Coordinates of C-alpha atoms in Angstrom, one line a residue:
Chain L
M5 CA 56.5 -41.6 -15.9
E6 CA 54.9 -45.4 -14.8
D7 CA 52.0 -44.3 -13.5
T8 CA 51.1 -41.7 -16.2
K9 CA 51.8 -44.7 -18.5
L10 CA 49.7 -46.2 -16.6
L11 CA 46.7 -44.3 -16.8
D12 CA 46.6 -43.7 -20.7
I13 CA 46.6 -47.4 -21.2
V14 CA 43.5 -48.1 -18.8
E15 CA 41.6 -44.6 -20.1
R16 CA 42.3 -46.4 -23.6
Y17 CA 40.7 -48.8 -22.0
I18 CA 37.7 -47.1 -21.1
K19 CA 37.3 -45.6 -23.5
G20 CA 37.2 -48.5 -25.9
E21 CA 40.5 -47.2 -28.0
M22 CA 42.6 -51.0 -27.7
N23 CA 43.3 -54.1 -30.0
P24 CA 41.1 -56.9 -28.9
D25 CA 44.7 -58.8 -27.7
E26 CA 46.0 -55.9 -25.8
R27 CA 41.8 -55.5 -24.1
L28 CA 42.0 -59.3 -22.6
H29 CA 46.0 -58.8 -21.6
F30 CA 45.1 -56.1 -19.9
E31 CA 41.8 -57.8 -17.9
T32 CA 44.1 -60.7 -17.0
L33 CA 46.4 -58.3 -14.8
R34 CA 43.4 -56.2 -14.0
K35 CA 42.3 -59.4 -12.0
S36 CA 45.5 -60.8 -10.8
N37 CA 46.6 -57.0 -10.0
A38 CA 43.9 -55.4 -6.9
E39 CA 45.2 -51.5 -7.3
I40 CA 44.8 -51.2 -11.0
D41 CA 41.4 -53.8 -10.4
Q42 CA 41.1 -50.8 -8.2
L43 CA 41.9 -47.6 -10.0
V44 CA 39.6 -48.5 -12.9
V45 CA 36.5 -48.7 -11.8
E46 CA 37.2 -45.7 -10.0
H47 CA 38.5 -43.5 -13.2
T48 CA 35.8 -45.2 -15.0
L49 CA 33.8 -43.5 -12.6
F50 CA 35.1 -40.6 -12.3
L51 CA 35.3 -40.1 -16.3
Q52 CA 31.0 -40.8 -16.2
Q53 CA 31.1 -37.7 -14.1
M54 CA 33.3 -35.6 -16.4
N55 CA 31.2 -36.6 -19.0
R56 CA 28.3 -35.8 -17.9
F57 CA 29.2 -33.1 -16.2
G58 CA 30.7 -31.8 -20.1
E59 CA 27.0 -32.5 -21.3
W60 CA 25.5 -30.9 -18.9
K61 CA 28.0 -27.4 -19.5
K62 CA 27.4 -27.5 -22.9
F63 CA 23.1 -28.1 -22.7
R64 CA 23.4 -25.3 -20.6
S65 CA 25.5 -23.2 -22.8
S66 CA 23.1 -24.2 -25.6
L67 CA 19.9 -23.3 -23.5
N68 CA 21.4 -20.1 -23.4
D69 CA 22.0 -19.9 -27.0
V70 CA 18.2 -20.4 -27.5
H71 CA 17.5 -18.4 -25.5
T72 CA 19.0 -15.8 -26.8
Q73 CA 18.3 -16.2 -29.9
L74 CA 14.7 -17.0 -29.5
T75 CA 13.9 -13.6 -28.5
E76 CA 16.3 -11.4 -31.0
Q77 CA 14.3 -13.2 -33.2
G78 CA 11.2 -12.0 -31.3
K79 CA 9.5 -15.0 -30.6
I80 CA 9.4 -15.5 -26.8
D81 CA 8.4 -12.3 -24.3
S82 CA 11.7 -12.3 -22.7
T83 CA 13.8 -9.1 -21.5
R84 CA 10.6 -7.9 -23.9
L85 CA 7.5 -7.2 -21.0
K86 CA 5.1 -5.3 -23.1
G87 CA 1.7 -4.1 -21.8
K88 CA 0.1 -5.5 -19.2
A89 CA 2.8 -8.4 -18.2
K90 CA 5.2 -5.5 -17.9
V91 CA 2.8 -3.7 -15.8
I92 CA 1.9 -6.9 -13.5
Y93 CA 5.5 -7.7 -13.4
L94 CA 6.5 -3.7 -12.3
V95 CA 3.3 -3.8 -10.5
K96 CA 5.3 -6.4 -8.4
R97 CA 8.4 -5.5 -8.2
Y98 CA 7.4 -2.0 -6.8
K99 CA 4.5 -3.2 -3.9
R100 CA 6.6 -3.1 -1.6
V101 CA 8.5 0.4 -2.1
A102 CA 5.0 1.5 -2.6
A103 CA 4.1 0.5 -0.4
I104 CA 6.0 2.1 2.0
A105 CA 6.3 5.4 0.4
A106 CA 2.3 5.4 1.1
V107 CA 2.8 4.5 5.1
I108 CA 5.3 7.6 5.2
A109 CA 2.6 9.8 3.3
G110 CA -0.2 8.5 5.8
V111 CA 2.4 9.2 9.1
T112 CA 3.5 12.8 7.0
T113 CA -0.5 13.6 7.1
I114 CA -2.2 12.4 9.8
T115 CA 1.3 14.1 11.6
I116 CA 0.2 17.5 9.9
S117 CA -3.3 17.6 10.5
A118 CA -2.2 15.9 14.1
L119 CA -0.2 19.6 13.9
V120 CA -2.8 22.0 12.2
N121 CA -4.9 21.2 15.0
T122 CA -2.7 21.3 17.6
F123 CA -2.0 25.1 16.8
N124 CA -4.6 25.9 15.5
P125 CA -7.2 28.1 18.1
K126 CA -10.3 26.7 15.2
V127 CA -13.5 26.3 17.1
D128 CA -14.3 22.6 15.8
N129 CA -17.7 21.5 14.2
A130 CA -17.3 18.1 15.3
Q131 CA -17.9 19.1 18.6
I132 CA -19.7 22.4 19.3
T133 CA -22.4 22.6 18.3
S134 CA -25.4 26.0 17.1
L135 CA -28.2 26.4 19.1
S136 CA -29.3 27.6 16.3
R137 CA -33.1 26.1 17.2
D138 CA -34.8 24.1 13.9
I139 CA -38.1 24.6 14.0
Q140 CA -39.3 20.8 14.2
Y141 CA -42.5 20.2 13.1
I142 CA -42.1 23.2 10.5
K143 CA -39.2 20.9 9.6
Q144 CA -41.3 18.4 8.5
K145 CA -44.6 19.6 7.2
Q146 CA -42.8 22.2 4.9
N147 CA -43.4 19.9 2.1
V148 CA -46.3 19.9 3.2
Q149 CA -46.9 22.9 3.2
T150 CA -44.9 23.5 0.0
N151 CA -47.9 21.6 -1.5
E152 CA -50.3 23.6 0.0
V153 CA -49.3 27.4 0.0
N154 CA -49.1 26.2 -3.5
Q155 CA -52.1 25.6 -3.9
L156 CA -53.6 28.1 -2.7
K157 CA -51.1 31.1 -3.9
N158 CA -53.3 31.9 -6.0
K159 CA -56.7 32.1 -3.0
I160 CA -54.6 33.8 -0.2
T161 CA -52.8 37.3 -0.7
T162 CA -50.5 36.5 2.1
T163 CA -47.6 34.2 1.6
Q164 CA -47.0 32.0 4.5
I165 CA -43.5 31.7 5.6
P166 CA -41.9 28.4 6.1
F167 CA -39.6 29.2 8.6
K168 CA -36.8 27.1 8.9
A169 CA -34.2 28.8 11.5
G170 CA -34.8 29.8 15.2
G171 CA -33.3 31.7 18.3
S172 CA -32.8 35.1 20.5
G173 CA -32.8 38.3 19.9
F174 CA -33.3 41.4 21.5
L175 CA -33.2 45.0 21.6
I176 CA -30.8 47.6 21.9
D177 CA -32.0 51.2 20.5
G178 CA -35.5 51.4 20.9
K179 CA -35.7 51.9 17.5
G180 CA -35.8 48.9 17.1
Y181 CA -32.2 47.2 16.3
L182 CA -31.8 44.3 17.7
V183 CA -28.9 42.4 18.0
T184 CA -28.5 38.0 17.1
N185 CA -26.1 35.9 15.5
A186 CA -25.3 35.7 12.3
H187 CA -25.3 31.7 12.3
I188 CA -29.4 31.9 12.9
I189 CA -31.2 34.2 9.9
R190 CA -27.7 32.7 8.1
N191 CA -29.3 32.0 4.3
S192 CA -32.9 33.2 5.6
K193 CA -35.0 36.1 3.1
N194 CA -37.5 36.8 5.4
I195 CA -37.0 37.4 9.0
V196 CA -39.5 38.1 12.1
V197 CA -38.9 38.9 15.4
I198 CA -41.0 38.0 18.2
N199 CA -42.3 39.2 22.1
N200 CA -43.0 37.1 24.6
K201 CA -46.6 38.9 24.4
G202 CA -46.8 36.8 21.4
D203 CA -46.4 40.3 19.0
Q204 CA -44.5 39.0 15.1
F205 CA -43.2 42.0 13.6
K206 CA -41.1 42.1 9.9
A207 CA -37.5 42.8 10.3
I208 CA -34.6 43.2 7.9
I209 CA -30.4 42.2 8.3
A210 CA -29.1 46.1 8.7
K211 CA -25.4 44.0 9.0
I212 CA -24.1 40.9 9.3
F213 CA -21.4 40.2 10.8
F214 CA -19.6 35.7 10.2
D215 CA -16.7 36.4 11.3
K216 CA -17.1 37.5 15.2
D217 CA -21.4 35.2 14.5
I218 CA -23.3 38.6 15.3
A219 CA -26.1 40.0 12.9
I220 CA -27.9 43.8 13.4
L221 CA -31.1 43.6 12.8
K222 CA -34.2 46.7 11.9
I223 CA -37.3 46.0 12.8
E224 CA -39.2 47.4 9.4
D225 CA -42.9 46.6 10.7
D226 CA -45.8 49.7 10.9
T227 CA -47.2 47.9 14.1
Y228 CA -44.0 48.6 15.5
K229 CA -44.1 50.8 18.4
Q230 CA -39.9 52.1 18.9
T231 CA -39.3 52.1 23.0
G232 CA -37.8 55.2 24.5
S233 CA -34.9 54.0 26.7
L234 CA -33.9 50.0 27.7
P235 CA -33.7 48.7 30.9
Y236 CA -30.0 47.5 30.5
G237 CA -27.0 47.8 29.4
I238 CA -23.9 46.8 27.2
R239 CA -21.3 46.2 28.9
K240 CA -18.1 47.2 27.4
S241 CA -15.2 45.9 29.6
S242 CA -14.2 42.5 30.5
T243 CA -16.2 40.5 33.5
D244 CA -14.7 38.9 36.0
V245 CA -14.8 35.3 36.6
A246 CA -17.1 32.9 38.7
E247 CA -19.9 35.8 38.2
P248 CA -23.7 35.3 38.3
I249 CA -24.9 35.5 35.1
F250 CA -28.5 34.9 33.9
T251 CA -30.5 34.7 30.0
L252 CA -33.8 35.3 28.5
G253 CA -34.3 33.2 25.5
Y254 CA -36.3 31.4 23.1
P255 CA -35.8 27.5 23.2
R256 CA -39.4 27.2 22.9
N257 CA -42.3 28.9 22.0
E258 CA -41.9 31.4 25.3
I259 CA -39.6 32.6 26.9
V260 CA -37.4 31.1 29.2
Y261 CA -35.2 32.3 32.3
S262 CA -32.1 31.3 33.4
E263 CA -29.0 31.4 35.6
G264 CA -25.1 29.5 36.3
Y265 CA -21.7 32.1 36.2
L266 CA -18.8 33.1 33.9
S267 CA -16.6 30.1 33.8
A268 CA -14.1 31.6 31.9
K269 CA -13.3 34.4 29.7
T270 CA -12.4 32.8 26.6
G271 CA -14.4 30.5 25.0
F272 CA -13.6 27.3 22.9
N273 CA -10.3 26.2 22.1
G274 CA -9.5 29.7 23.1
D275 CA -10.9 31.0 21.1
T276 CA -10.5 35.4 22.8
L277 CA -13.9 36.7 21.0
S278 CA -16.0 34.5 23.0
C279 CA -16.9 33.8 26.3
Q280 CA -17.1 30.2 28.6
L281 CA -20.8 30.1 30.4
G282 CA -21.9 27.2 33.2
I283 CA -25.2 27.7 32.4
A284 CA -28.3 25.6 30.6
A285 CA -28.7 26.5 27.3
N286 CA -30.2 24.6 24.7
R287 CA -31.3 25.3 20.9
G288 CA -33.3 28.5 20.8
N289 CA -31.5 30.1 23.1
S290 CA -28.6 31.6 20.1
G291 CA -29.0 35.4 20.0
G292 CA -30.2 35.7 23.7
P293 CA -28.5 37.9 26.0
V294 CA -25.8 37.3 28.6
F295 CA -26.9 39.6 31.6
N296 CA -25.0 40.0 34.8
H297 CA -26.9 40.7 38.5
D298 CA -27.0 44.3 37.1
G299 CA -28.3 43.6 34.2
E300 CA -25.8 44.5 32.3
I301 CA -25.3 42.7 29.1
I302 CA -22.2 40.6 29.5
G303 CA -21.6 39.0 25.7
I304 CA -24.8 36.9 23.5
I305 CA -25.3 33.3 23.2
S306 CA -24.0 31.9 20.8
S307 CA -22.8 28.2 21.2
K308 CA -22.5 25.2 23.2
E309 CA -20.5 22.4 23.6
M310 CA -21.8 19.1 22.4
A311 CA -19.3 17.2 25.1
A312 CA -19.8 18.3 28.0
E313 CA -24.3 19.4 30.1
G314 CA -24.5 22.7 31.2
V315 CA -21.8 24.8 28.7
A316 CA -21.7 26.8 26.3
F317 CA -20.4 29.8 25.0
A318 CA -21.4 33.5 24.8
I319 CA -20.2 36.0 22.8
Q320 CA -18.1 38.9 24.6
S321 CA -20.3 41.9 24.3
K322 CA -17.8 44.8 23.4
Y323 CA -17.4 42.8 20.1
I324 CA -21.2 44.8 19.7
Y325 CA -19.9 47.5 20.8
S326 CA -17.5 47.2 17.1
A327 CA -20.2 46.6 15.3
I328 CA -22.7 48.7 15.6
D329 CA -18.9 51.3 14.7
D330 CA -19.1 48.8 12.1
L331 CA -22.8 49.2 11.4
K332 CA -22.2 53.3 12.3
K333 CA -20.7 53.7 9.0
D334 CA -23.4 53.7 6.4
T335 CA -24.9 56.5 7.3
T336 CA -28.3 55.3 7.0
F337 CA -27.4 53.6 10.5
Q338 CA -25.9 56.7 12.1
S339 CA -29.1 58.0 14.7
I340 CA -28.0 54.3 16.4
K341 CA -27.3 55.1 19.9
V342 CA -26.6 51.5 22.7
P343 CA -27.5 51.7 26.5
A344 CA -24.6 52.1 28.1
K345 CA -26.0 51.8 31.4
S346 CA -28.3 49.4 33.4
S347 CA -31.9 51.1 35.1
V348 CA -32.2 47.1 37.1
R349 CA -29.0 47.6 38.9
G350 CA -29.8 46.8 42.7
M351 CA -33.6 44.7 41.7
D352 CA -34.1 41.7 43.2
K353 CA -33.8 38.9 39.6
K354 CA -37.4 39.0 39.5
Q355 CA -38.2 42.6 39.0
Q356 CA -35.4 43.0 36.5
V357 CA -36.5 39.7 34.9
K358 CA -40.3 41.7 34.7
K359 CA -38.8 44.6 32.7
I360 CA -36.3 43.2 30.6
Q361 CA -37.9 40.4 29.0
D362 CA -40.0 42.8 26.8
F363 CA -37.0 43.0 25.3
V364 CA -36.0 39.6 24.4
F365 CA -37.6 38.4 21.2
M366 CA -37.8 35.3 19.4
V367 CA -35.7 35.4 16.4
K368 CA -37.1 33.7 12.9
G369 CA -35.6 32.8 9.5
D370 CA -36.9 30.6 6.5
Chain V
M13 CA -3.5 -31.9 -27.4
K14 CA -0.2 -32.4 -29.4
D15 CA 0.8 -35.7 -30.5
Q16 CA 2.0 -38.2 -28.2
F17 CA 4.9 -39.2 -30.8
E18 CA 5.8 -35.7 -31.6
E19 CA 6.8 -34.9 -27.7
I20 CA 8.3 -38.7 -27.5
A21 CA 10.4 -37.1 -31.1
L22 CA 11.5 -34.1 -28.9
L23 CA 12.5 -35.5 -25.4
K24 CA 14.8 -37.8 -27.7
G25 CA 15.5 -34.6 -29.3
L26 CA 16.9 -33.1 -26.2
A27 CA 18.3 -35.8 -24.8
T28 CA 20.5 -35.4 -27.7
N29 CA 21.0 -32.2 -26.8
D30 CA 20.1 -31.7 -30.0
K31 CA 19.5 -28.2 -30.9
K32 CA 16.3 -27.7 -32.9
A33 CA 14.0 -30.1 -30.4
V34 CA 15.6 -27.9 -27.6
E35 CA 14.4 -24.2 -29.5
T36 CA 10.7 -26.1 -30.3
I37 CA 10.6 -27.3 -26.3
Y38 CA 12.1 -23.8 -25.4
Q39 CA 10.2 -21.9 -27.1
E40 CA 6.7 -23.4 -26.9
N41 CA 6.9 -23.1 -22.7
F42 CA 9.1 -20.0 -22.0
N43 CA 6.0 -18.5 -22.0
M44 CA 4.2 -20.1 -20.0
V45 CA 6.9 -19.6 -17.4
Q46 CA 7.4 -16.6 -17.1
S47 CA 3.6 -15.0 -17.2
L48 CA 4.2 -17.8 -14.4
I49 CA 6.6 -15.9 -12.0
I50 CA 6.4 -12.4 -13.2
N51 CA 3.0 -13.1 -11.6
N52 CA 4.2 -14.2 -8.2
N53 CA 6.8 -12.0 -7.4
G54 CA 9.3 -12.8 -9.9
S55 CA 11.1 -10.6 -12.5
S56 CA 11.5 -11.7 -15.6
D57 CA 16.1 -12.9 -14.9
D58 CA 14.6 -15.2 -12.4
A59 CA 12.3 -16.1 -15.3
K60 CA 14.6 -17.4 -17.5
D61 CA 17.2 -19.1 -14.6
I62 CA 13.9 -20.9 -13.5
F63 CA 12.3 -21.8 -16.8
Q64 CA 16.1 -23.0 -17.9
E65 CA 16.6 -25.2 -14.3
A66 CA 12.7 -26.8 -15.3
M67 CA 14.9 -27.5 -19.1
I68 CA 17.7 -29.1 -17.3
V69 CA 15.1 -31.5 -15.1
L70 CA 13.7 -32.2 -18.3
Y71 CA 16.5 -33.6 -20.1
E72 CA 18.1 -35.2 -16.9
K73 CA 15.3 -37.5 -17.7
A74 CA 14.9 -37.4 -21.0
R75 CA 18.5 -38.7 -20.6
S76 CA 17.4 -41.4 -17.9
G77 CA 15.5 -43.3 -20.5
T78 CA 13.2 -43.4 -17.8
F79 CA 10.8 -41.2 -18.6
E80 CA 7.0 -42.1 -19.0
L81 CA 6.0 -39.6 -20.9
N82 CA 2.4 -40.0 -18.9
C83 CA 1.6 -36.6 -18.8
Q84 CA 2.6 -33.6 -21.3
I85 CA 6.0 -32.0 -21.0
K86 CA 4.0 -28.1 -20.8
T87 CA 2.4 -29.6 -17.9
F88 CA 6.2 -31.2 -17.1
V89 CA 7.4 -28.3 -17.5
Y90 CA 5.0 -26.1 -15.9
S91 CA 4.8 -28.8 -12.6
V92 CA 8.6 -27.8 -11.6
S93 CA 9.3 -24.4 -12.6
K94 CA 6.5 -24.1 -9.7
R95 CA 8.2 -25.5 -7.1
L96 CA 11.4 -24.7 -8.2
W97 CA 10.5 -21.3 -7.8
L98 CA 8.4 -21.8 -4.7
K99 CA 12.1 -23.0 -3.2
R100 CA 13.4 -19.6 -4.1
L101 CA 10.2 -17.6 -2.1
Q102 CA 11.1 -19.8 0.2
Q103 CA 14.9 -19.7 0.6
Q104 CA 14.7 -16.3 -0.1
N105 CA 11.8 -15.6 3.0
R106 CA 10.1 -13.8 0.0
Y107 CA 7.3 -16.9 0.4
T108 CA 4.5 -15.6 2.2
A109 CA 1.0 -18.0 1.5
T110 CA 0.6 -20.4 -1.0
S111 CA -1.1 -18.8 -4.1
D112 CA -4.1 -20.2 -4.7
N113 CA -2.7 -21.1 -8.3
L114 CA 0.1 -23.1 -7.1
E115 CA -0.6 -26.4 -6.4
D116 CA 1.7 -29.0 -8.4
V117 CA 0.0 -30.2 -11.3
V118 CA 2.2 -33.5 -11.2
P119 CA 3.7 -34.7 -8.1
V120 CA 7.7 -34.1 -9.8
E121 CA 10.1 -34.2 -6.0
N122 CA 11.7 -37.4 -7.4
E123 CA 12.9 -35.8 -10.9
L124 CA 13.7 -32.4 -8.1
E125 CA 15.7 -34.3 -5.1
E126 CA 17.6 -35.9 -8.8
H127 CA 18.3 -32.6 -10.0
E128 CA 19.4 -31.6 -6.4
K129 CA 21.8 -34.4 -6.6
I130 CA 23.3 -33.9 -9.3
N131 CA 23.5 -29.9 -9.0
A132 CA 25.5 -30.7 -6.8
E133 CA 27.6 -33.5 -8.1
F134 CA 28.2 -31.1 -10.4
N135 CA 28.9 -27.5 -8.8
L136 CA 31.4 -29.8 -6.6
M137 CA 33.2 -30.7 -9.8
E138 CA 32.7 -27.1 -11.5
K139 CA 34.7 -26.2 -7.6
A140 CA 36.7 -29.0 -8.3
L141 CA 38.5 -27.4 -11.4
N142 CA 37.8 -23.9 -11.3
N143 CA 40.1 -24.7 -7.5
L144 CA 43.0 -26.8 -9.2
G145 CA 43.5 -23.4 -11.7
E146 CA 45.3 -22.5 -15.4
P147 CA 46.6 -24.4 -17.7
C148 CA 45.2 -27.2 -15.4
K149 CA 41.8 -26.1 -15.6
S150 CA 41.8 -25.4 -19.4
L151 CA 44.0 -28.3 -19.8
L152 CA 42.4 -31.0 -18.7
E153 CA 38.8 -29.6 -20.1
A154 CA 40.5 -29.5 -23.4
Y155 CA 41.0 -33.3 -22.8
Y156 CA 37.9 -33.8 -20.8
L157 CA 35.7 -32.3 -21.9
K158 CA 36.1 -30.7 -25.5
K159 CA 38.0 -34.8 -26.5
Q160 CA 40.3 -32.9 -27.8
N161 CA 43.3 -35.3 -29.0
M162 CA 47.3 -34.7 -26.9
Q163 CA 48.9 -33.2 -30.0
V164 CA 46.4 -30.9 -30.4
I165 CA 46.4 -30.0 -27.1
A166 CA 49.9 -30.3 -27.1
L167 CA 50.3 -27.6 -29.0
N168 CA 47.2 -25.7 -28.8
F169 CA 49.1 -25.2 -25.1
G170 CA 52.6 -24.6 -26.2
Y171 CA 53.8 -28.1 -25.2
T172 CA 56.9 -29.8 -27.3
N173 CA 55.6 -33.0 -28.2
A174 CA 52.3 -34.9 -26.7
D175 CA 54.7 -37.0 -24.0
N176 CA 55.2 -33.2 -22.0
A177 CA 51.4 -32.7 -22.4
K178 CA 50.5 -35.8 -20.9
N179 CA 52.5 -35.6 -18.3
Q180 CA 51.5 -32.4 -17.0
K181 CA 47.7 -33.4 -18.1
Y182 CA 48.7 -36.2 -15.2
K183 CA 50.1 -34.9 -12.5
C184 CA 46.3 -32.2 -13.2
L185 CA 44.0 -34.7 -12.9
M186 CA 45.9 -36.5 -10.1
R187 CA 44.9 -32.4 -8.3
L188 CA 41.2 -32.7 -9.2
K189 CA 40.6 -36.2 -8.8
K190 CA 41.9 -35.7 -5.3
I191 CA 41.1 -32.4 -4.2
F192 CA 37.3 -34.2 -6.3
F193 CA 36.7 -37.4 -4.5
T194 CA 37.8 -35.3 -0.4
D195 CA 35.1 -33.4 -1.1
Y196 CA 32.6 -36.1 -3.0
K197 CA 32.9 -38.7 0.0
N198 CA 32.4 -34.9 2.7
G199 CA 29.3 -34.1 1.3
K200 CA 28.1 -38.2 1.1
E201 CA 28.7 -38.1 4.8
D202 CA 27.2 -34.8 5.7
G203 CA 24.7 -35.3 3.9
G204 CA 24.4 -32.2 2.2
Y205 CA 25.4 -31.0 -1.1

């Protein structure tokens, strides 16, 4: 009870609620009693602290009041973020989430495309190049020539056709049927075939099979003389790995012979349509025949691998038959007859080539 | 440029928690601080917190009477808000690199140091009060913060007379002081709040 009273007195003293007499009396007491003096100092500090604390609390709550009030009055933009501020805020806030989402999306995309690549046996165009021969000279001069042709159009009767694409092809029927690659003459309207003597004949596309990369051409030219039988046959069954093979084609403006071996029964990345050859092939060899040592055609050279030298791919010869079967459904081509037997069997290579070379043509398209 | 006398008047108003002055300063500066916070990875709630904290720093400075107006209120509030926000980002480990526009406009280190000290003390007081429990907390708040007299308190709290209320208040106060001064000393000795 004493302490309660004392504190009450101290508080009244600190707050200045005492009358002068009381005050004087208390101050004398304070001076003589160190304990009371200490209590006064301590309590003064405490009350100050309490006062400031109270004001601090009050100020805080008045700030909140002001905030709410000003927001309601629309004098500040708080919580009702609009326009640009909102966009910026949302962007900042969800930047991390968006980044993570993007990463996940990226990883998923890569994974899926990796899976697709793994399970899809399709030929990768980046790694493989078509052997279709581009005729550089004509390519470079084409604009000049086109201009010249346009200028001379009225003076000369025959039109010079600028041939851009070129490759090889070979007869499958003496009546003028040739086989070549579809990719060589893909975009061509005018096609000529040239034999190793330099004789040039116009040809048309009898049928084109883009899926097999096979095209069957028909020579339609008055100067062409039909030949009886062909020296080579076209093999129906597949060939054994390591069997020596050779090819004839036109990587240059002259017929070129090269030889090698069958290195695999399937083509690029396990493609069953084709087979793999260990042979030096160049642009222009495309569409050329691949012979075994009996002089049988076992395939059509179609492409080479970019990454490795001396590796080429050929379309298996059995697909020539299926192409011809398809073609025969058209009654105009029913008379087509494909040689199955080779007549150069047992001859030495030089003799074989000598007999065969007249039937291998350069194919040019515009 | 705002008239300097006008600013001094505003600060004087702020020191006494004058509603009009608080409103004016609030209204003139909030949007600026909000866009600062939002442009630096904050939300509008963060903006409110930081701005009010800066207002308290300004309030303390205005009350201390040592505030010489060597810059505009706007500049001061902006600088303080920026420092406070950077600090919070650092505490949350969200602060990556200094954006070029985040340098200080005016140095406010001393003010912030002072502010932190006061903040710590007040948090201590709040904690001590909360630890008292009821009815002590309300009783002491009514007497010391709301400055109600003992008769009114006795009536409100249901004591039969003012003396009983006074007695109860005394007990509560002793407990509070004990808690507060223990924490206060500990805080001081530890050197941290």
